[in-house]
């Protein structure tokens, strides 16, 4: 096993043993004597390179899985969610207080900003090892060599795309580094994106679509290329890249398929998100999937835990019966109505906003919000056997909706528990059924077991092309692409092109891509586009890059849609208020990274302490 490098300096400077399967120990800064399992020894055959690429695929999945999965941090900096943990003061709720360069940026009880930083740099290093050593092996054909190189380019571009929309300008490293480097300099985000565009344009000529699920496809590379093109303001290029996917072998799944296709009580939306269906050959919508199954070596310990993260904390006696005000719900898996087995034992970390859970659901035909797929709290039942003697009339009945008059009676700890214990959620997305892990370990299915997960799929590609059309003012074409996604969900189709704007795109992305899209990344990307182009937003405002940290679309969107951040009276049981500022459009670079870089200069993002010492970032590729 490998110790995780905790900074860019170590992550990029030390030869990684990712292809060997051996074990090493490393300090954060100074490499120990080389192990015999070094790339010089192991990364010399096509098989070793394939193993290295497999490790890069595995390392993509980290953000979706685990307790307080990193994707939660991506989500709570948006219009769609906040951290719902109400029994601690540490979570990222009061962002003005909690998100600083020196605060804890890598903890289940705080946030996972630092985890992103470390993981992306580790992946860049691993990709650079492959790229730098591509000609150290004897390749059976040039095509196999180029396929390997193209896949490594994809992985490096994927990580840099995320870095520049989470952290802005960062160092650009394009080759393997085998000694400690303490002389990194920040490079302009646009320079990095242009390099990634060039790499991806090579990749799409070498990758294939008819490959094993879990590997990078040509469609995935075109999809990522479209995102880079959008970020660069190259809207015609983005349309060409997305069209290459849409007109290729990929199709939206519109008919029943897979493991429960014969269950008439379900529908294609349910099928699309079954763990067993995401990577099967008949799923023509999946562009890139990460694999995580109990039967695979290296499966995530204790599974995805997506139900723990995303389902309300309805248990622990929080919700009372309307009658005698006794605890009305039990989380035991042996109950007559085993809610834990049916829906998962959540703790409400991912607290959807009213915008995400109510306001955007404007019709009653959308399968993504239909009964059975979508869960409201009033779909749960009072199942605690103890109330058979105290509140027998309520046993087995659906929960009663609280009102302003009854909220203090419905919840054990008063109305503030509505933050954590009372909200709706997309059951079809987060329900991950039981696996081989024993139920008495209380992990599966109460928290959600191992599962494959979508990284890119065709529905998002259509929404990316629709977005490019919006930027060009071609809203009728945008509406047609959005309607393809809506038609599959049986949602009412849009009919007024003049009403289609970036807000329309964001609304549809939220309906379709819950716990798939890194929403903060995408919001920041859009904010940059508004600032770069001067295109007026639907709110009537225009933006520019000169004051990006103090006036941007990201912040205006969040404050317009997120009731938690815009209402200063919302307070958690632990006393936290929800706050956010315009400079949160970018995350802080961990101060330890800046401090260790003694022979160079890594800039801090404006709004955070230390940014006053910034210097002009590099405006070209320097290697």
mmCIF file of C-alpha atoms in Angstrom, residues 403-552:
data_model
loop_
_atom_site.group_PDB
_atom_site.id
_atom_site.type_symbol
_atom_site.label_atom_id
_atom_site.label_comp_id
_atom_site.label_asym_id
_atom_site.label_seq_id
_atom_site.Cartn_x
_atom_site.Cartn_y
_atom_site.Cartn_z
ATOM 1 C CA UNK A 403 -46.640 22.959 10.073
ATOM 2 C CA UNK A 404 -45.486 26.210 11.596
ATOM 3 C CA UNK A 405 -47.876 25.506 14.456
ATOM 4 C CA UNK A 406 -46.799 21.918 15.093
ATOM 5 C CA UNK A 407 -43.089 21.910 14.273
ATOM 6 C CA UNK A 408 -42.002 21.976 17.920
ATOM 7 C CA UNK A 409 -44.194 18.977 18.608
ATOM 8 C CA UNK A 410 -43.129 16.898 15.619
ATOM 9 C CA UNK A 411 -39.385 17.069 16.350
ATOM 10 C CA UNK A 412 -37.681 16.020 19.533
ATOM 11 C CA UNK A 413 -35.239 18.931 19.475
ATOM 12 C CA UNK A 414 -37.456 21.586 17.966
ATOM 13 C CA UNK A 415 -37.745 23.146 14.534
ATOM 14 C CA UNK A 416 -34.041 23.367 13.782
ATOM 15 C CA UNK A 417 -33.982 19.599 13.261
ATOM 16 C CA UNK A 418 -35.834 20.213 10.015
ATOM 17 C CA UNK A 419 -32.370 20.971 8.617
ATOM 18 C CA UNK A 420 -31.088 17.464 9.172
ATOM 19 C CA UNK A 421 -34.125 15.281 9.683
ATOM 20 C CA UNK A 422 -36.779 16.513 7.264
ATOM 21 C CA UNK A 423 -36.129 16.910 3.545
ATOM 22 C CA UNK A 424 -36.830 14.983 0.381
ATOM 23 C CA UNK A 425 -34.292 13.099 -1.719
ATOM 24 C CA UNK A 426 -33.854 11.133 -4.987
ATOM 25 C CA UNK A 427 -34.242 7.574 -3.761
ATOM 26 C CA UNK A 428 -33.576 6.168 -7.241
ATOM 27 C CA UNK A 429 -30.116 7.743 -7.237
ATOM 28 C CA UNK A 430 -28.869 6.917 -3.747
ATOM 29 C CA UNK A 431 -30.469 3.564 -2.913
ATOM 30 C CA UNK A 432 -27.649 1.040 -3.007
ATOM 31 C CA UNK A 433 -28.939 -2.362 -1.935
ATOM 32 C CA UNK A 434 -27.432 -5.052 0.218
ATOM 33 C CA UNK A 435 -24.148 -6.676 -0.687
ATOM 34 C CA UNK A 436 -22.164 -9.488 0.924
ATOM 35 C CA UNK A 437 -21.187 -7.340 3.906
ATOM 36 C CA UNK A 438 -23.137 -8.734 6.858
ATOM 37 C CA UNK A 439 -26.129 -6.678 7.925
ATOM 38 C CA UNK A 440 -25.194 -6.971 11.584
ATOM 39 C CA UNK A 441 -22.130 -4.849 10.806
ATOM 40 C CA UNK A 442 -24.611 -2.056 10.203
ATOM 41 C CA UNK A 443 -23.007 -0.961 6.970
ATOM 42 C CA UNK A 444 -24.937 -2.505 4.124
ATOM 43 C CA UNK A 445 -27.508 -1.480 3.098
ATOM 44 C CA UNK A 446 -28.113 1.166 5.790
ATOM 45 C CA UNK A 447 -25.202 3.240 4.460
ATOM 46 C CA UNK A 448 -24.987 1.973 0.881
ATOM 47 C CA UNK A 449 -22.601 -0.716 -0.275
ATOM 48 C CA UNK A 450 -20.132 -0.852 -3.167
ATOM 49 C CA UNK A 451 -21.421 0.244 -6.541
ATOM 50 C CA UNK A 452 -20.275 1.335 -9.972
ATOM 51 C CA UNK A 453 -20.815 5.047 -10.557
ATOM 52 C CA UNK A 454 -21.217 7.324 -13.549
ATOM 53 C CA UNK A 455 -18.547 9.945 -14.131
ATOM 54 C CA UNK A 456 -19.785 11.022 -17.577
ATOM 55 C CA UNK A 457 -22.937 9.969 -19.408
ATOM 56 C CA UNK A 458 -24.741 11.119 -22.505
ATOM 57 C CA UNK A 459 -27.468 13.068 -20.717
ATOM 58 C CA UNK A 460 -24.819 15.513 -19.509
ATOM 59 C CA UNK A 461 -23.289 15.687 -22.989
ATOM 60 C CA UNK A 462 -26.635 16.896 -24.323
ATOM 61 C CA UNK A 463 -26.807 19.515 -21.580
ATOM 62 C CA UNK A 464 -23.260 20.638 -22.375
ATOM 63 C CA UNK A 465 -24.190 21.142 -26.021
ATOM 64 C CA UNK A 466 -27.337 22.957 -24.943
ATOM 65 C CA UNK A 467 -25.173 25.217 -22.799
ATOM 66 C CA UNK A 468 -22.871 25.994 -25.729
ATOM 67 C CA UNK A 469 -25.911 26.918 -27.816
ATOM 68 C CA UNK A 470 -27.132 29.230 -25.048
ATOM 69 C CA UNK A 471 -23.786 31.043 -24.967
ATOM 70 C CA UNK A 472 -24.149 31.555 -28.723
ATOM 71 C CA UNK A 473 -27.731 32.784 -28.393
ATOM 72 C CA UNK A 474 -29.117 29.771 -30.269
ATOM 73 C CA UNK A 475 -31.742 29.002 -27.669
ATOM 74 C CA UNK A 476 -34.049 26.981 -29.932
ATOM 75 C CA UNK A 477 -31.254 24.456 -30.501
ATOM 76 C CA UNK A 478 -30.490 24.506 -26.781
ATOM 77 C CA UNK A 479 -34.130 23.812 -25.980
ATOM 78 C CA UNK A 480 -34.164 20.835 -28.336
ATOM 79 C CA UNK A 481 -31.211 19.222 -26.528
ATOM 80 C CA UNK A 482 -32.694 19.885 -23.106
ATOM 81 C CA UNK A 483 -35.964 18.372 -24.263
ATOM 82 C CA UNK A 484 -34.234 15.131 -25.204
ATOM 83 C CA UNK A 485 -33.272 14.709 -21.563
ATOM 84 C CA UNK A 486 -36.682 15.812 -20.340
ATOM 85 C CA UNK A 487 -38.553 13.556 -22.767
ATOM 86 C CA UNK A 488 -36.782 10.478 -21.442
ATOM 87 C CA UNK A 489 -37.928 11.468 -17.939
ATOM 88 C CA UNK A 490 -41.462 12.129 -19.268
ATOM 89 C CA UNK A 491 -41.182 15.713 -18.023
ATOM 90 C CA UNK A 492 -43.175 18.426 -19.736
ATOM 91 C CA UNK A 493 -41.216 19.728 -22.697
ATOM 92 C CA UNK A 494 -39.985 23.297 -22.902
ATOM 93 C CA UNK A 495 -41.815 25.312 -25.552
ATOM 94 C CA UNK A 496 -40.458 28.867 -25.314
ATOM 95 C CA UNK A 497 -36.885 29.258 -26.637
ATOM 96 C CA UNK A 498 -36.730 32.869 -25.520
ATOM 97 C CA UNK A 499 -37.012 31.735 -21.902
ATOM 98 C CA UNK A 500 -34.015 29.374 -22.150
ATOM 99 C CA UNK A 501 -30.865 30.669 -20.448
ATOM 100 C CA UNK A 502 -27.994 29.481 -18.296
ATOM 101 C CA UNK A 503 -30.405 29.199 -15.375
ATOM 102 C CA UNK A 504 -32.430 26.709 -17.436
ATOM 103 C CA UNK A 505 -29.293 24.653 -17.974
ATOM 104 C CA UNK A 506 -28.427 24.708 -14.278
ATOM 105 C CA UNK A 507 -31.949 23.678 -13.305
ATOM 106 C CA UNK A 508 -31.885 20.702 -15.670
ATOM 107 C CA UNK A 509 -28.405 19.708 -14.553
ATOM 108 C CA UNK A 510 -29.674 19.617 -10.979
ATOM 109 C CA UNK A 511 -32.648 17.451 -11.913
ATOM 110 C CA UNK A 512 -30.537 15.025 -13.910
ATOM 111 C CA UNK A 513 -27.077 14.936 -12.331
ATOM 112 C CA UNK A 514 -27.561 14.748 -8.550
ATOM 113 C CA UNK A 515 -24.429 13.205 -6.945
ATOM 114 C CA UNK A 516 -22.844 12.932 -10.382
ATOM 115 C CA UNK A 517 -21.796 16.441 -11.394
ATOM 116 C CA UNK A 518 -19.226 18.392 -9.365
ATOM 117 C CA UNK A 519 -21.606 21.339 -9.195
ATOM 118 C CA UNK A 520 -19.211 23.844 -7.646
ATOM 119 C CA UNK A 521 -16.726 23.159 -10.456
ATOM 120 C CA UNK A 522 -19.408 23.719 -13.088
ATOM 121 C CA UNK A 523 -20.781 26.873 -11.439
ATOM 122 C CA UNK A 524 -17.273 28.323 -11.226
ATOM 123 C CA UNK A 525 -16.638 27.444 -14.861
ATOM 124 C CA UNK A 526 -19.816 29.293 -15.877
ATOM 125 C CA UNK A 527 -18.876 32.248 -13.682
ATOM 126 C CA UNK A 528 -15.528 32.446 -15.462
ATOM 127 C CA UNK A 529 -17.259 32.386 -18.866
ATOM 128 C CA UNK A 530 -19.506 35.296 -17.896
ATOM 129 C CA UNK A 531 -16.454 37.214 -16.669
ATOM 130 C CA UNK A 532 -14.299 36.365 -19.708
ATOM 131 C CA UNK A 533 -16.912 37.174 -22.341
ATOM 132 C CA UNK A 534 -18.929 39.997 -20.790
ATOM 133 C CA UNK A 535 -22.130 38.207 -21.864
ATOM 134 C CA UNK A 536 -25.039 39.464 -19.777
ATOM 135 C CA UNK A 537 -26.458 36.916 -17.346
ATOM 136 C CA UNK A 538 -30.176 36.248 -16.978
ATOM 137 C CA UNK A 539 -30.104 38.449 -13.853
ATOM 138 C CA UNK A 540 -29.209 41.429 -16.050
ATOM 139 C CA UNK A 541 -25.670 41.717 -14.721
ATOM 140 C CA UNK A 542 -22.376 41.583 -16.559
ATOM 141 C CA UNK A 543 -19.114 40.509 -14.982
ATOM 142 C CA UNK A 544 -15.390 40.839 -15.653
ATOM 143 C CA UNK A 545 -12.225 39.057 -14.621
ATOM 144 C CA UNK A 546 -10.682 42.084 -12.919
ATOM 145 C CA UNK A 547 -12.953 41.852 -9.878
ATOM 146 C CA UNK A 548 -13.790 38.164 -10.144
ATOM 147 C CA UNK A 549 -13.230 37.487 -6.437
ATOM 148 C CA UNK A 550 -15.693 40.188 -5.336
ATOM 149 C CA UNK A 551 -18.381 40.178 -8.030
ATOM 150 C CA UNK A 552 -19.222 36.988 -9.898
#
